[in-house]
């Protein structure tokens, strides 16, 4: 189980998250500024909570009472943000391989071919990353996160720059990929259709407070109710 | 004349290499870490910019002389004097050029988008991996500027070297001290040649830095 019990004050917003989940697809929705991205950053280790505890299948990642923290680079929680953050002096292939040792690169060759094929990146591999469109860059960032074989995948509006057709394709691909490997996935999206398509469980952020919506993903909770 | 140029080039190379090793961690510390006394450390590093070279040279001489703290320890360890030696002027040059190495690298580090650093952390890269694969390539313009500034600055060094090293031919007599001596001896032909060479050298170095910096603008084209 991944157990989250975190509190952090960020300006006027008080982030307060208590939740547990396992190898499933969690989708977080909520208004702009409600703290969704901050929660993702807290889980990834990019921010420290003021108080609380975070554990990943028995391994403590953060414990404020013991002043203990596993740094982000040791958590193996890969993040994909709406902004792809590709390194402009590297080719697309080198961007995807970022963080892998030479041995890991050799080991990841088959996975790389599969990811490149399914994310339609084959024609782009030798290109410089500054020549990519926004949608292509986002898919490269997704490939980079996946190729590092993360323990946990954190996605924050990862398909926001995709065309509707590509977006639907990627949603389906993500579900198949996660179903096959069964890794925990937390995704932030504003798109209710996307949330319904991907989520096994849905969370909602309201003014920094995390509300876990229990039960089936199609319980009829509408975005209108959530925006109250 | 050529001996003085050789000493200057050797001094510049050694100083540049030592300063790169010192300045990169210092610039990292000042750019990405907060700690008590950070502003004082920044001021201390920048001090040689405003301090007259002879004043800095005098302090260095006091420190490196056989009676000084550092100089006496060195003499006890290696049975040789630091003052009026090549190693002595290397230490003095390193201190004198420290801000010219740290500040451009620090500026380069600060210009790296922080989300790139966070991204590399979530990709499993630790501090050293992030420094090697993200921060240094992204701020190579700053590193190059530091290398060029330190090298050129050391080539033209006068006051500090004269105070600490004196003017021992083949050991501490650098190009600018040779030039000064030629003027004192009214040997204007030799002085002209040396002055012209130093001028051309500085111009070439600065032009090279500018052209490479333009080419290496992040995400841009030459």
Coordinates of N, CA and C in Angstrom, one line a residue, chain A residues 41 46 72-73 77-79 83 85-89 98-99 128 130-131 144-145 148, chain B residues 115-116 118-127 133-134 137-138 140 218-221:
Chain A
X41 N 3.8 16.8 -6.4 CA 5.2 17.2 -6.1 C 5.6 16.7 -4.7
X46 N 9.6 16.4 -4.5 CA 10.1 17.7 -5.0 C 9.8 18.8 -4.0
X72 N 14.2 12.7 -3.8 CA 13.4 12.4 -5.0 C 14.1 11.4 -5.9
X73 N 15.4 11.6 -6.1 CA 16.1 10.7 -7.1 C 16.2 9.2 -6.6
X77 N 10.0 7.6 -8.6 CA 8.7 8.0 -8.9 C 8.8 9.0 -10.1
X78 N 8.6 8.5 -11.3 CA 8.8 9.3 -12.4 C 7.6 10.3 -12.6
X79 N 7.9 11.5 -13.0 CA 6.9 12.5 -13.2 C 6.8 12.9 -14.6
X83 N 4.4 20.6 -18.9 CA 5.6 21.1 -19.6 C 6.6 20.0 -19.7
X85 N 9.8 19.6 -20.4 CA 11.2 19.8 -19.8 C 12.2 18.9 -20.6
X86 N 12.2 19.0 -21.9 CA 13.2 18.3 -22.6 C 14.5 19.1 -22.7
X87 N 15.6 18.5 -22.7 CA 16.9 19.2 -22.7 C 17.2 19.5 -24.2
X88 N 17.3 20.8 -24.5 CA 17.4 21.2 -25.9 C 18.7 20.8 -26.6
X89 N 19.8 20.5 -25.9 CA 21.0 20.2 -26.6 C 21.1 18.7 -26.8
X98 N 17.8 9.7 -20.7 CA 18.4 10.5 -19.6 C 18.2 9.8 -18.2
X99 N 19.3 9.7 -17.5 CA 19.2 9.0 -16.2 C 19.6 7.6 -16.2
X128 N 16.6 16.9 -33.0 CA 16.9 17.7 -31.8 C 15.6 18.0 -31.2
X130 N 14.4 20.5 -29.7 CA 13.8 21.8 -29.8 C 13.0 21.9 -31.1
X131 N 13.1 20.9 -32.0 CA 12.4 21.0 -33.2 C 11.0 20.2 -33.1
X144 N 10.3 9.0 -21.7 CA 11.4 9.2 -20.8 C 11.1 8.7 -19.4
X145 N 9.8 9.0 -19.0 CA 9.4 8.6 -17.6 C 9.2 7.1 -17.6
X148 N 12.5 4.7 -17.7 CA 13.3 4.5 -16.5 C 12.7 3.5 -15.5
Chain B
X115 N 13.0 23.6 -13.2 CA 12.2 22.3 -13.6 C 13.1 21.3 -14.3
X116 N 14.1 21.7 -14.9 CA 15.0 20.7 -15.5 C 15.8 19.9 -14.4
X118 N 14.6 19.5 -11.4 CA 13.6 18.6 -10.7 C 13.3 17.4 -11.6
X119 N 13.2 17.6 -12.9 CA 13.0 16.5 -13.8 C 14.1 15.5 -13.7
X120 N 15.3 15.9 -13.7 CA 16.5 15.0 -13.6 C 16.4 14.2 -12.3
X121 N 16.0 14.8 -11.2 CA 15.9 14.1 -10.0 C 14.8 13.0 -10.0
X122 N 13.7 13.3 -10.7 CA 12.6 12.3 -10.8 C 13.0 11.2 -11.8
X123 N 14.1 11.5 -12.6 CA 14.6 10.5 -13.5 C 15.7 9.6 -12.8
X124 N 15.9 9.9 -11.5 CA 16.8 9.1 -10.7 C 18.2 9.6 -10.7
X125 N 18.5 10.8 -11.2 CA 19.9 11.3 -11.2 C 20.1 12.1 -9.8
X126 N 21.2 11.7 -9.2 CA 21.6 12.4 -7.9 C 22.3 13.7 -8.2
X127 N 22.8 14.4 -7.2 CA 23.4 15.7 -7.4 C 24.5 15.7 -8.4
X133 N 25.0 15.9 -16.1 CA 24.2 15.7 -17.3 C 23.2 16.9 -17.6
X134 N 22.9 17.7 -16.6 CA 21.9 18.8 -16.9 C 22.5 20.2 -16.6
X137 N 26.1 21.1 -18.8 CA 25.8 21.3 -20.2 C 24.9 22.6 -20.4
X138 N 23.9 22.8 -19.5 CA 23.0 23.9 -19.7 C 23.7 25.2 -19.5
X140 N 27.1 25.8 -20.0 CA 28.5 25.7 -20.5 C 29.0 27.1 -21.0
X218 N 21.1 28.6 -25.0 CA 20.3 27.4 -24.8 C 19.0 27.5 -25.7
X219 N 18.8 26.4 -26.4 CA 17.6 26.4 -27.3 C 17.7 27.3 -28.5
X220 N 18.8 28.0 -28.6 CA 18.9 28.9 -29.7 C 19.8 28.5 -30.8
X221 N 20.0 29.3 -31.8 CA 20.9 29.0 -32.9 C 22.0 30.0 -32.9

